[in-house]
PDB file of C-alpha atoms and ligand atoms in Angstrom:
ATOM      1  CA  MET A  79     -21.439  75.144  -0.803  1.00 69.00           C
ATOM      2  CA  ALA A  80     -21.684  71.458  -1.707  1.00 84.00           C
ATOM      3  CA  ARG A  81     -19.319  69.284   0.263  1.00 93.00           C
ATOM      4  CA  ARG A  82     -17.041  66.701  -1.254  1.00 95.00           C
ATOM      5  CA  ILE A  83     -16.388  63.821   1.102  1.00 97.00           C
ATOM      6  CA  GLY A  84     -13.256  61.719   0.615  1.00 97.00           C
ATOM      7  CA  ILE A  85     -12.458  58.420   2.334  1.00 98.00           C
ATOM      8  CA  ASP A  86      -9.081  56.709   2.197  1.00 95.00           C
ATOM      9  CA  LEU A  87      -9.415  53.082   3.197  1.00 95.00           C
ATOM     10  CA  GLY A  88      -5.993  51.827   4.232  1.00 87.00           C
ATOM     11  CA  GLY A  89      -4.678  48.624   5.765  1.00 82.00           C
ATOM     12  CA  THR A  90      -4.176  50.257   9.167  1.00 85.00           C
ATOM     13  CA  LYS A  91      -6.436  53.331   9.176  1.00 90.00           C
ATOM     14  CA  ILE A  92      -9.471  54.848   7.528  1.00 95.00           C
ATOM     15  CA  GLU A  93      -9.226  58.579   6.963  1.00 96.00           C
ATOM     16  CA  ALA A  94     -12.117  60.908   6.088  1.00 97.00           C
ATOM     17  CA  ILE A  95     -12.093  64.509   4.927  1.00 97.00           C
ATOM     18  CA  ALA A  96     -14.658  66.979   3.690  1.00 97.00           C
ATOM     19  CA  LEU A  97     -13.760  69.735   1.244  1.00 93.00           C
ATOM     20  CA  GLU A  98     -15.676  72.906   0.455  1.00 92.00           C
ATOM     21  CA  GLY A  99     -14.052  74.055  -2.743  1.00 84.00           C
ATOM     22  CA  SER A 100     -10.453  73.103  -1.992  1.00 78.00           C
ATOM     23  CA  ARG A 101     -10.770  74.099   1.674  1.00 88.00           C
ATOM     24  CA  GLU A 102     -10.672  71.291   4.205  1.00 92.00           C
ATOM     25  CA  VAL A 103     -13.526  71.565   6.714  1.00 95.00           C
ATOM     26  CA  PHE A 104     -13.377  68.142   8.391  1.00 96.00           C
ATOM     27  CA  ARG A 105     -10.802  65.455   8.982  1.00 96.00           C
ATOM     28  CA  LYS A 106     -10.819  62.307  11.085  1.00 96.00           C
ATOM     29  CA  ARG A 107      -8.858  59.065  11.283  1.00 95.00           C
ATOM     30  CA  VAL A 108     -10.027  55.789  12.763  1.00 96.00           C
ATOM     31  CA  PRO A 109      -8.223  52.428  12.892  1.00 95.00           C
ATOM     32  CA  SER A 110      -9.130  49.946  10.135  1.00 92.00           C
ATOM     33  CA  PRO A 111     -11.122  46.997  11.466  1.00 93.00           C
ATOM     34  CA  ARG A 112      -8.527  44.570  10.125  1.00 89.00           C
ATOM     35  CA  GLY A 113      -9.994  41.310   8.947  1.00 90.00           C
ATOM     36  CA  SER A 114     -13.651  42.349   9.222  1.00 94.00           C
ATOM     37  CA  TYR A 115     -15.447  43.395   6.067  1.00 96.00           C
ATOM     38  CA  GLY A 116     -18.755  44.214   7.803  1.00 96.00           C
ATOM     39  CA  ALA A 117     -17.029  46.413  10.365  1.00 97.00           C
ATOM     40  CA  THR A 118     -15.129  48.179   7.553  1.00 96.00           C
ATOM     41  CA  VAL A 119     -18.391  49.091   5.781  1.00 97.00           C
ATOM     42  CA  SER A 120     -19.880  50.301   9.094  1.00 97.00           C
ATOM     43  CA  ALA A 121     -16.788  52.380   9.946  1.00 97.00           C
ATOM     44  CA  ILE A 122     -16.890  54.155   6.560  1.00 97.00           C
ATOM     45  CA  ALA A 123     -20.648  54.729   6.846  1.00 97.00           C
ATOM     46  CA  SER A 124     -20.379  56.262  10.316  1.00 97.00           C
ATOM     47  CA  LEU A 125     -17.622  58.658   9.153  1.00 98.00           C
ATOM     48  CA  VAL A 126     -19.753  59.757   6.191  1.00 97.00           C
ATOM     49  CA  ASN A 127     -22.833  60.141   8.373  1.00 96.00           C
ATOM     50  CA  GLU A 128     -20.865  62.238  10.855  1.00 97.00           C
ATOM     51  CA  ILE A 129     -19.960  64.656   8.024  1.00 96.00           C
ATOM     52  CA  GLY A 130     -23.493  64.691   6.607  1.00 95.00           C
ATOM     53  CA  ALA A 131     -24.556  65.672   3.080  1.00 95.00           C
ATOM     54  CA  GLY A 132     -22.105  65.631   0.184  1.00 96.00           C
ATOM     55  CA  SER A 133     -20.700  63.534  -2.652  1.00 96.00           C
ATOM     56  CA  VAL A 134     -18.712  60.480  -1.537  1.00 98.00           C
ATOM     57  CA  GLY A 135     -15.473  59.225  -3.110  1.00 97.00           C
ATOM     58  CA  VAL A 136     -13.529  56.300  -1.675  1.00 97.00           C
ATOM     59  CA  GLY A 137      -9.925  55.291  -2.339  1.00 96.00           C
ATOM     60  CA  ILE A 138      -9.180  51.606  -1.765  1.00 94.00           C
ATOM     61  CA  PRO A 139      -5.987  49.524  -1.769  1.00 89.00           C
ATOM     62  CA  GLY A 140      -7.123  47.576  -4.825  1.00 90.00           C
ATOM     63  CA  ALA A 141      -9.604  47.942  -7.659  1.00 93.00           C
ATOM     64  CA  LEU A 142     -13.151  46.985  -8.611  1.00 94.00           C
ATOM     65  CA  SER A 143     -13.238  44.205 -11.181  1.00 93.00           C
ATOM     66  CA  ARG A 144     -14.742  45.440 -14.447  1.00 91.00           C
ATOM     67  CA  VAL A 145     -16.258  41.968 -14.843  1.00 93.00           C
ATOM     68  CA  THR A 146     -17.864  41.335 -11.453  1.00 94.00           C
ATOM     69  CA  GLY A 147     -17.860  44.709  -9.640  1.00 93.00           C
ATOM     70  CA  LEU A 148     -16.103  42.968  -6.753  1.00 95.00           C
ATOM     71  CA  VAL A 149     -12.852  44.141  -5.121  1.00 94.00           C
ATOM     72  CA  LYS A 150      -9.646  42.604  -6.516  1.00 92.00           C
ATOM     73  CA  ASN A 151      -5.891  43.170  -6.114  1.00 87.00           C
ATOM     74  CA  ALA A 152      -6.239  44.371  -2.504  1.00 84.00           C
ATOM     75  CA  ASN A 153      -3.432  43.752  -0.051  1.00 77.00           C
ATOM     76  CA  SER A 154      -6.115  44.293   2.633  1.00 83.00           C
ATOM     77  CA  THR A 155      -7.259  40.806   1.750  1.00 85.00           C
ATOM     78  CA  TRP A 156     -10.550  40.910   3.712  1.00 91.00           C
ATOM     79  CA  LEU A 157     -11.905  43.220   0.983  1.00 93.00           C
ATOM     80  CA  ILE A 158     -11.194  40.810  -1.880  1.00 93.00           C
ATOM     81  CA  GLY A 159     -14.281  39.435  -3.611  1.00 96.00           C
ATOM     82  CA  ARG A 160     -16.617  41.835  -1.772  1.00 96.00           C
ATOM     83  CA  PRO A 161     -19.160  44.157  -3.463  1.00 97.00           C
ATOM     84  CA  LEU A 162     -17.835  47.190  -1.558  1.00 97.00           C
ATOM     85  CA  LYS A 163     -19.301  49.871  -3.835  1.00 97.00           C
ATOM     86  CA  ALA A 164     -22.780  48.313  -3.821  1.00 97.00           C
ATOM     87  CA  ASP A 165     -22.693  47.734  -0.055  1.00 97.00           C
ATOM     88  CA  LEU A 166     -21.628  51.324   0.673  1.00 98.00           C
ATOM     89  CA  GLU A 167     -24.301  52.704  -1.637  1.00 98.00           C
ATOM     90  CA  SER A 168     -27.076  50.667  -0.010  1.00 97.00           C
ATOM     91  CA  THR A 169     -25.832  51.499   3.506  1.00 97.00           C
ATOM     92  CA  LEU A 170     -25.481  55.229   2.777  1.00 97.00           C
ATOM     93  CA  GLY A 171     -28.420  55.618   0.420  1.00 96.00           C
ATOM     94  CA  ARG A 172     -26.375  57.660  -2.047  1.00 96.00           C
ATOM     95  CA  PRO A 173     -24.080  56.951  -5.000  1.00 97.00           C
ATOM     96  CA  VAL A 174     -20.411  56.346  -4.242  1.00 97.00           C
ATOM     97  CA  ARG A 175     -17.385  56.473  -6.509  1.00 96.00           C
ATOM     98  CA  LEU A 176     -14.556  54.062  -5.759  1.00 96.00           C
ATOM     99  CA  GLU A 177     -11.015  54.200  -7.140  1.00 95.00           C
ATOM    100  CA  ASN A 178      -7.650  52.666  -6.497  1.00 95.00           C
ATOM    101  CA  ASP A 179      -5.739  54.640  -3.849  1.00 93.00           C
ATOM    102  CA  ALA A 180      -2.717  55.280  -6.077  1.00 95.00           C
ATOM    103  CA  ASN A 181      -5.102  56.659  -8.718  1.00 96.00           C
ATOM    104  CA  CYS A 182      -6.553  58.980  -6.061  1.00 96.00           C
ATOM    105  CA  PHE A 183      -3.029  60.083  -5.169  1.00 96.00           C
ATOM    106  CA  ALA A 184      -2.255  60.898  -8.816  1.00 97.00           C
ATOM    107  CA  LEU A 185      -5.545  62.789  -9.148  1.00 96.00           C
ATOM    108  CA  SER A 186      -4.899  64.870  -6.019  1.00 94.00           C
ATOM    109  CA  GLU A 187      -1.410  65.887  -7.124  1.00 96.00           C
ATOM    110  CA  ALA A 188      -2.664  66.589 -10.663  1.00 95.00           C
ATOM    111  CA  ALA A 189      -5.606  68.673  -9.391  1.00 90.00           C
ATOM    112  CA  ASP A 190      -3.808  71.128  -7.109  1.00 88.00           C
ATOM    113  CA  GLY A 191      -0.445  69.621  -6.203  1.00 94.00           C
ATOM    114  CA  ALA A 192       2.958  68.877  -7.707  1.00 96.00           C
ATOM    115  CA  GLY A 193       1.386  68.004 -11.062  1.00 96.00           C
ATOM    116  CA  GLN A 194      -0.959  70.984 -11.310  1.00 95.00           C
ATOM    117  CA  GLY A 195      -1.133  72.225 -14.891  1.00 94.00           C
ATOM    118  CA  ALA A 196       0.781  69.216 -16.262  1.00 97.00           C
ATOM    119  CA  ALA A 197      -0.809  67.217 -19.087  1.00 97.00           C
ATOM    120  CA  VAL A 198       0.353  63.782 -17.909  1.00 98.00           C
ATOM    121  CA  VAL A 199       1.061  62.892 -14.277  1.00 98.00           C
ATOM    122  CA  PHE A 200       2.297  59.534 -12.999  1.00 98.00           C
ATOM    123  CA  GLY A 201       1.738  59.118  -9.261  1.00 97.00           C
ATOM    124  CA  VAL A 202       3.805  56.460  -7.506  1.00 96.00           C
ATOM    125  CA  ILE A 203       3.235  54.978  -4.078  1.00 93.00           C
ATOM    126  CA  LEU A 204       6.436  53.648  -2.486  1.00 95.00           C
ATOM    127  CA  GLY A 205       5.135  52.380   0.836  1.00 90.00           C
ATOM    128  CA  THR A 206       4.217  49.007   2.311  1.00 87.00           C
ATOM    129  CA  GLY A 207       3.395  48.158  -1.285  1.00 89.00           C
ATOM    130  CA  VAL A 208       4.203  49.778  -4.622  1.00 93.00           C
ATOM    131  CA  GLY A 209       1.405  51.184  -6.740  1.00 93.00           C
ATOM    132  CA  GLY A 210       0.900  53.764  -9.429  1.00 96.00           C
ATOM    133  CA  GLY A 211      -1.762  55.903 -11.022  1.00 97.00           C
ATOM    134  CA  ILE A 212      -2.072  57.993 -14.169  1.00 98.00           C
ATOM    135  CA  ALA A 213      -3.858  61.330 -14.529  1.00 97.00           C
ATOM    136  CA  VAL A 214      -4.194  62.894 -17.984  1.00 97.00           C
ATOM    137  CA  GLN A 215      -5.543  66.449 -18.221  1.00 94.00           C
ATOM    138  CA  GLY A 216      -6.654  66.147 -14.597  1.00 93.00           C
ATOM    139  CA  ARG A 217      -8.566  62.928 -15.144  1.00 94.00           C
ATOM    140  CA  ILE A 218      -7.742  59.435 -13.852  1.00 95.00           C
ATOM    141  CA  ILE A 219      -7.123  56.753 -16.442  1.00 96.00           C
ATOM    142  CA  THR A 220      -8.686  53.653 -14.850  1.00 93.00           C
ATOM    143  CA  GLY A 221      -8.174  51.342 -17.820  1.00 94.00           C
ATOM    144  CA  VAL A 222     -10.231  48.557 -19.386  1.00 95.00           C
ATOM    145  CA  ASN A 223      -8.926  46.091 -16.760  1.00 93.00           C
ATOM    146  CA  ALA A 224      -8.899  48.716 -13.967  1.00 91.00           C
ATOM    147  CA  ILE A 225      -5.121  48.299 -13.593  1.00 93.00           C
ATOM    148  CA  ALA A 226      -3.716  51.371 -15.397  1.00 95.00           C
ATOM    149  CA  GLY A 227      -0.496  52.487 -13.719  1.00 95.00           C
ATOM    150  CA  GLU A 228      -0.052  49.246 -11.745  1.00 93.00           C
ATOM    151  CA  TRP A 229       3.655  48.906 -12.413  1.00 94.00           C
ATOM    152  CA  GLY A 230       4.482  47.387  -8.976  1.00 95.00           C
ATOM    153  CA  HIS A 231       3.875  43.858 -10.240  1.00 94.00           C
ATOM    154  CA  ASN A 232       5.882  44.235 -13.417  1.00 96.00           C
ATOM    155  CA  PRO A 233       9.266  42.530 -13.187  1.00 97.00           C
ATOM    156  CA  LEU A 234      12.205  44.755 -12.258  1.00 98.00           C
ATOM    157  CA  PRO A 235      13.772  45.686 -15.634  1.00 97.00           C
ATOM    158  CA  ALA A 236      17.228  44.410 -16.613  1.00 94.00           C
ATOM    159  CA  PRO A 237      18.023  42.437 -13.447  1.00 95.00           C
ATOM    160  CA  GLY A 238      21.747  41.928 -12.925  1.00 95.00           C
ATOM    161  CA  PRO A 239      23.689  39.651 -10.566  1.00 96.00           C
ATOM    162  CA  GLN A 240      23.136  42.152  -7.715  1.00 95.00           C
ATOM    163  CA  ASP A 241      19.351  41.681  -8.094  1.00 97.00           C
ATOM    164  CA  LEU A 242      19.424  37.890  -7.800  1.00 95.00           C
ATOM    165  CA  PRO A 243      17.890  35.698  -6.582  1.00 95.00           C
ATOM    166  CA  LEU A 244      14.575  37.203  -7.735  1.00 97.00           C
ATOM    167  CA  PRO A 245      12.437  37.608  -4.584  1.00 96.00           C
ATOM    168  CA  ASP A 246       9.080  35.847  -4.353  1.00 96.00           C
ATOM    169  CA  CYS A 247       6.091  38.202  -4.407  1.00 93.00           C
ATOM    170  CA  TYR A 248       2.734  37.629  -2.667  1.00 87.00           C
ATOM    171  CA  CYS A 249       1.070  37.898  -6.095  1.00 87.00           C
ATOM    172  CA  GLY A 250       2.641  34.596  -7.113  1.00 92.00           C
ATOM    173  CA  ARG A 251       5.289  36.071  -9.420  1.00 95.00           C
ATOM    174  CA  LYS A 252       9.012  36.542  -8.879  1.00 97.00           C
ATOM    175  CA  GLY A 253      11.139  39.674  -9.057  1.00 97.00           C
ATOM    176  CA  CYS A 254       8.228  42.150  -8.995  1.00 97.00           C
ATOM    177  CA  ILE A 255       9.211  45.820  -8.704  1.00 98.00           C
ATOM    178  CA  GLU A 256       7.326  45.898  -5.388  1.00 96.00           C
ATOM    179  CA  THR A 257       9.642  43.299  -3.848  1.00 97.00           C
ATOM    180  CA  TYR A 258      12.572  45.729  -4.318  1.00 98.00           C
ATOM    181  CA  LEU A 259      11.013  49.186  -4.026  1.00 98.00           C
ATOM    182  CA  SER A 260       8.510  48.855  -1.175  1.00 95.00           C
ATOM    183  CA  GLY A 261       9.678  49.819   2.316  1.00 95.00           C
ATOM    184  CA  PRO A 262       9.847  46.159   3.366  1.00 95.00           C
ATOM    185  CA  GLY A 263      11.733  45.489   0.102  1.00 97.00           C
ATOM    186  CA  LEU A 264      14.471  47.940   1.078  1.00 98.00           C
ATOM    187  CA  SER A 265      14.688  46.377   4.571  1.00 97.00           C
ATOM    188  CA  ARG A 266      14.935  42.909   3.040  1.00 97.00           C
ATOM    189  CA  ASP A 267      17.669  43.970   0.621  1.00 97.00           C
ATOM    190  CA  HIS A 268      19.649  45.635   3.402  1.00 98.00           C
ATOM    191  CA  ALA A 269      19.423  42.462   5.499  1.00 97.00           C
ATOM    192  CA  LEU A 270      20.622  40.440   2.509  1.00 96.00           C
ATOM    193  CA  LEU A 271      23.593  42.752   2.063  1.00 96.00           C
ATOM    194  CA  THR A 272      24.613  43.309   5.695  1.00 97.00           C
ATOM    195  CA  GLY A 273      22.737  40.867   7.927  1.00 97.00           C
ATOM    196  CA  GLU A 274      21.257  43.860   9.802  1.00 97.00           C
ATOM    197  CA  SER A 275      17.527  44.055  10.464  1.00 97.00           C
ATOM    198  CA  LEU A 276      16.452  47.703  10.095  1.00 97.00           C
ATOM    199  CA  THR A 277      13.307  49.569   9.016  1.00 97.00           C
ATOM    200  CA  ALA A 278      13.258  51.221   5.595  1.00 96.00           C
ATOM    201  CA  ALA A 279      13.575  54.673   7.202  1.00 96.00           C
ATOM    202  CA  GLU A 280      16.622  53.519   9.165  1.00 98.00           C
ATOM    203  CA  VAL A 281      18.254  52.055   6.055  1.00 98.00           C
ATOM    204  CA  ALA A 282      17.590  55.280   4.111  1.00 97.00           C
ATOM    205  CA  ALA A 283      19.118  57.381   6.918  1.00 97.00           C
ATOM    206  CA  LEU A 284      22.394  55.428   6.597  1.00 97.00           C
ATOM    207  CA  GLN A 285      22.749  56.712   2.998  1.00 97.00           C
ATOM    208  CA  GLY A 286      24.880  53.690   2.213  1.00 97.00           C
ATOM    209  CA  GLU A 287      25.124  50.997  -0.419  1.00 98.00           C
ATOM    210  CA  SER A 288      21.600  49.701   0.237  1.00 98.00           C
ATOM    211  CA  LEU A 289      20.081  53.097  -0.578  1.00 98.00           C
ATOM    212  CA  GLU A 290      22.284  53.355  -3.687  1.00 98.00           C
ATOM    213  CA  ARG A 291      20.992  49.979  -4.876  1.00 98.00           C
ATOM    214  CA  TYR A 292      17.456  51.189  -4.201  1.00 98.00           C
ATOM    215  CA  GLU A 293      17.972  54.395  -6.196  1.00 98.00           C
ATOM    216  CA  GLU A 294      19.443  52.551  -9.154  1.00 98.00           C
ATOM    217  CA  ARG A 295      16.532  50.091  -9.200  1.00 98.00           C
ATOM    218  CA  LEU A 296      13.990  52.921  -8.894  1.00 98.00           C
ATOM    219  CA  ALA A 297      15.675  54.664 -11.846  1.00 98.00           C
ATOM    220  CA  ARG A 298      15.440  51.524 -13.987  1.00 98.00           C
ATOM    221  CA  ALA A 299      11.814  50.930 -13.009  1.00 98.00           C
ATOM    222  CA  LEU A 300      10.758  54.548 -13.666  1.00 98.00           C
ATOM    223  CA  ALA A 301      12.650  54.690 -16.970  1.00 98.00           C
ATOM    224  CA  SER A 302      10.385  51.937 -18.288  1.00 97.00           C
ATOM    225  CA  VAL A 303       7.363  54.048 -17.266  1.00 98.00           C
ATOM    226  CA  ILE A 304       8.830  57.100 -19.020  1.00 98.00           C
ATOM    227  CA  ASN A 305       9.377  55.068 -22.198  1.00 97.00           C
ATOM    228  CA  VAL A 306       5.702  54.058 -22.280  1.00 97.00           C
ATOM    229  CA  LEU A 307       3.851  57.050 -20.857  1.00 97.00           C
ATOM    230  CA  ASP A 308       6.307  59.942 -21.289  1.00 98.00           C
ATOM    231  CA  PRO A 309       4.812  61.868 -18.335  1.00 98.00           C
ATOM    232  CA  ASP A 310       5.493  65.537 -17.595  1.00 98.00           C
ATOM    233  CA  VAL A 311       5.781  64.809 -13.886  1.00 98.00           C
ATOM    234  CA  ILE A 312       6.301  61.754 -11.705  1.00 98.00           C
ATOM    235  CA  VAL A 313       5.171  62.411  -8.124  1.00 98.00           C
ATOM    236  CA  LEU A 314       6.369  60.107  -5.354  1.00 97.00           C
ATOM    237  CA  GLY A 315       4.131  59.189  -2.431  1.00 95.00           C
ATOM    238  CA  GLY A 316       4.265  56.733   0.467  1.00 92.00           C
ATOM    239  CA  GLY A 317       6.914  56.533   3.174  1.00 92.00           C
ATOM    240  CA  MET A 318       9.899  56.422   0.802  1.00 95.00           C
ATOM    241  CA  SER A 319       8.850  59.761  -0.733  1.00 96.00           C
ATOM    242  CA  ASN A 320      10.340  61.395   2.395  1.00 95.00           C
ATOM    243  CA  VAL A 321      13.876  60.420   1.319  1.00 97.00           C
ATOM    244  CA  ALA A 322      15.184  63.745  -0.052  1.00 97.00           C
ATOM    245  CA  ARG A 323      18.088  62.228  -1.993  1.00 97.00           C
ATOM    246  CA  LEU A 324      15.807  60.367  -4.388  1.00 98.00           C
ATOM    247  CA  TYR A 325      14.804  63.601  -6.153  1.00 98.00           C
ATOM    248  CA  THR A 326      18.363  64.387  -7.228  1.00 98.00           C
ATOM    249  CA  GLN A 327      19.856  60.902  -7.590  1.00 98.00           C
ATOM    250  CA  VAL A 328      17.117  59.098  -9.496  1.00 98.00           C
ATOM    251  CA  PRO A 329      16.734  61.577 -12.424  1.00 98.00           C
ATOM    252  CA  ARG A 330      20.526  61.469 -12.836  1.00 97.00           C
ATOM    253  CA  LEU A 331      20.432  57.658 -12.936  1.00 98.00           C
ATOM    254  CA  TRP A 332      17.373  57.199 -15.172  1.00 97.00           C
ATOM    255  CA  ARG A 333      18.936  59.043 -18.138  1.00 96.00           C
ATOM    256  CA  ARG A 334      20.888  56.057 -19.393  1.00 94.00           C
ATOM    257  CA  HIS A 335      17.756  53.870 -19.363  1.00 95.00           C
ATOM    258  CA  VAL A 336      15.359  56.275 -21.134  1.00 96.00           C
ATOM    259  CA  PHE A 337      15.141  56.056 -24.928  1.00 95.00           C
ATOM    260  CA  SER A 338      15.516  59.783 -25.598  1.00 95.00           C
ATOM    261  CA  ASP A 339      18.200  62.414 -26.182  1.00 94.00           C
ATOM    262  CA  GLN A 340      16.775  64.425 -23.265  1.00 94.00           C
ATOM    263  CA  VAL A 341      14.579  63.646 -20.274  1.00 96.00           C
ATOM    264  CA  ALA A 342      12.392  66.607 -19.352  1.00 97.00           C
ATOM    265  CA  THR A 343      10.243  64.554 -16.950  1.00 98.00           C
ATOM    266  CA  ARG A 344      10.350  65.996 -13.424  1.00 98.00           C
ATOM    267  CA  LEU A 345      10.542  63.855 -10.302  1.00 98.00           C
ATOM    268  CA  ALA A 346       8.574  65.697  -7.622  1.00 98.00           C
ATOM    269  CA  ARG A 347       7.684  65.515  -3.940  1.00 97.00           C
ATOM    270  CA  PRO A 348       3.977  65.342  -3.156  1.00 96.00           C
ATOM    271  CA  THR A 349       2.510  68.746  -2.279  1.00 95.00           C
ATOM    272  CA  HIS A 350      -0.144  67.242  -0.035  1.00 91.00           C
ATOM    273  CA  GLY A 351       2.010  64.546   1.573  1.00 86.00           C
ATOM    274  CA  ASP A 352       0.036  61.955   3.503  1.00 79.00           C
ATOM    275  CA  ALA A 353      -3.239  63.744   2.757  1.00 84.00           C
ATOM    276  CA  SER A 354      -3.013  63.323  -1.014  1.00 90.00           C
ATOM    277  CA  GLY A 355      -4.882  60.014  -1.233  1.00 92.00           C
ATOM    278  CA  VAL A 356      -7.878  61.158   0.766  1.00 95.00           C
ATOM    279  CA  ARG A 357      -8.031  64.502  -1.071  1.00 94.00           C
ATOM    280  CA  GLY A 358      -7.982  62.636  -4.392  1.00 95.00           C
ATOM    281  CA  ALA A 359     -10.896  60.495  -3.201  1.00 96.00           C
ATOM    282  CA  ALA A 360     -12.841  63.686  -2.465  1.00 95.00           C
ATOM    283  CA  TRP A 361     -12.042  64.943  -5.995  1.00 93.00           C
ATOM    284  CA  LEU A 362     -13.418  61.811  -7.689  1.00 94.00           C
ATOM    285  CA  TRP A 363     -16.855  63.319  -8.401  1.00 90.00           C
ATOM    286  CA  GLU A 364     -15.331  66.585  -9.563  1.00 81.00           C
ATOM    287  CA  GLN A 365     -13.169  64.908 -12.204  1.00 71.00           C
ATOM    288  CA  TRP A 366     -16.154  62.915 -13.408  1.00 54.00           C
ATOM    289  CA  GLU A 367     -18.434  65.997 -13.647  1.00 57.00           C
ATOM    290  CA  LYS A 368     -15.771  67.788 -15.644  1.00 56.00           C
ATOM    291  CA  HIS A 369     -15.629  65.140 -18.352  1.00 51.00           C
ATOM    292  CA  LYS A 370     -19.066  63.550 -18.597  1.00 43.00           C
TER     293      LYS A 370
HETATM  294 ZN1   ZN B 170       3.983  40.794  -7.521  1.00 58.31          ZN
END
């Protein structure tokens, strides 16, 4: 059976899997060579070569510019401006498909996860950064600018006094959704409120005012997605997706912000957890074959 190889290139680790059908037959993680582009290409190539024959899909923390083919919007900044797809293809001697990692996450959950059978799936990463991806009928929508689903750098909707001052974002804007809803964003907000310096997981475990503020902001931010995309399912990924309360609190809170008499959209946990991104990368060729 033909193997599908998936690579998830993250800021701290590179993960590889091989699927035969939907069965996982190989998995390995290596640390990301932070700061070195050449070493990153070599690390991916040696993982692929270890697996052997098969189609190769790669999820990256960014996107390929539709204009130049170079990596843009990557928080792993050593990738920015590099022809990663072309370099991988020449190193490996086979074609490679590259997609944004949040898009891979959405694809994985749409293919055989929490969004299986749903027409429209919005996948959200709430981790070190905030990203999003859209899968329609099991196919990723990349978009004409390759930014479909990238809601993390929209401004937080309807900011009130409790949201001020608008935090500075690395992208050069102020008050981006990411500055509130990333893990570091929750830590920052908790420090602002209490003076305590805790990790996002520690703040969430307190189940206090900081988490309530987080839930209310997440509800506002997702309501604006529902108003545009009207998805069947929103699947959460990233570290914050482990906070069980979000799945009951946020749908209760988003009602008043959604322009509809009812909100049938489900907020779901990821079926494949941490493995969703790399599985989605492996599915990239499959989704393309299905629709070409
Ligand atoms: Zn931003």
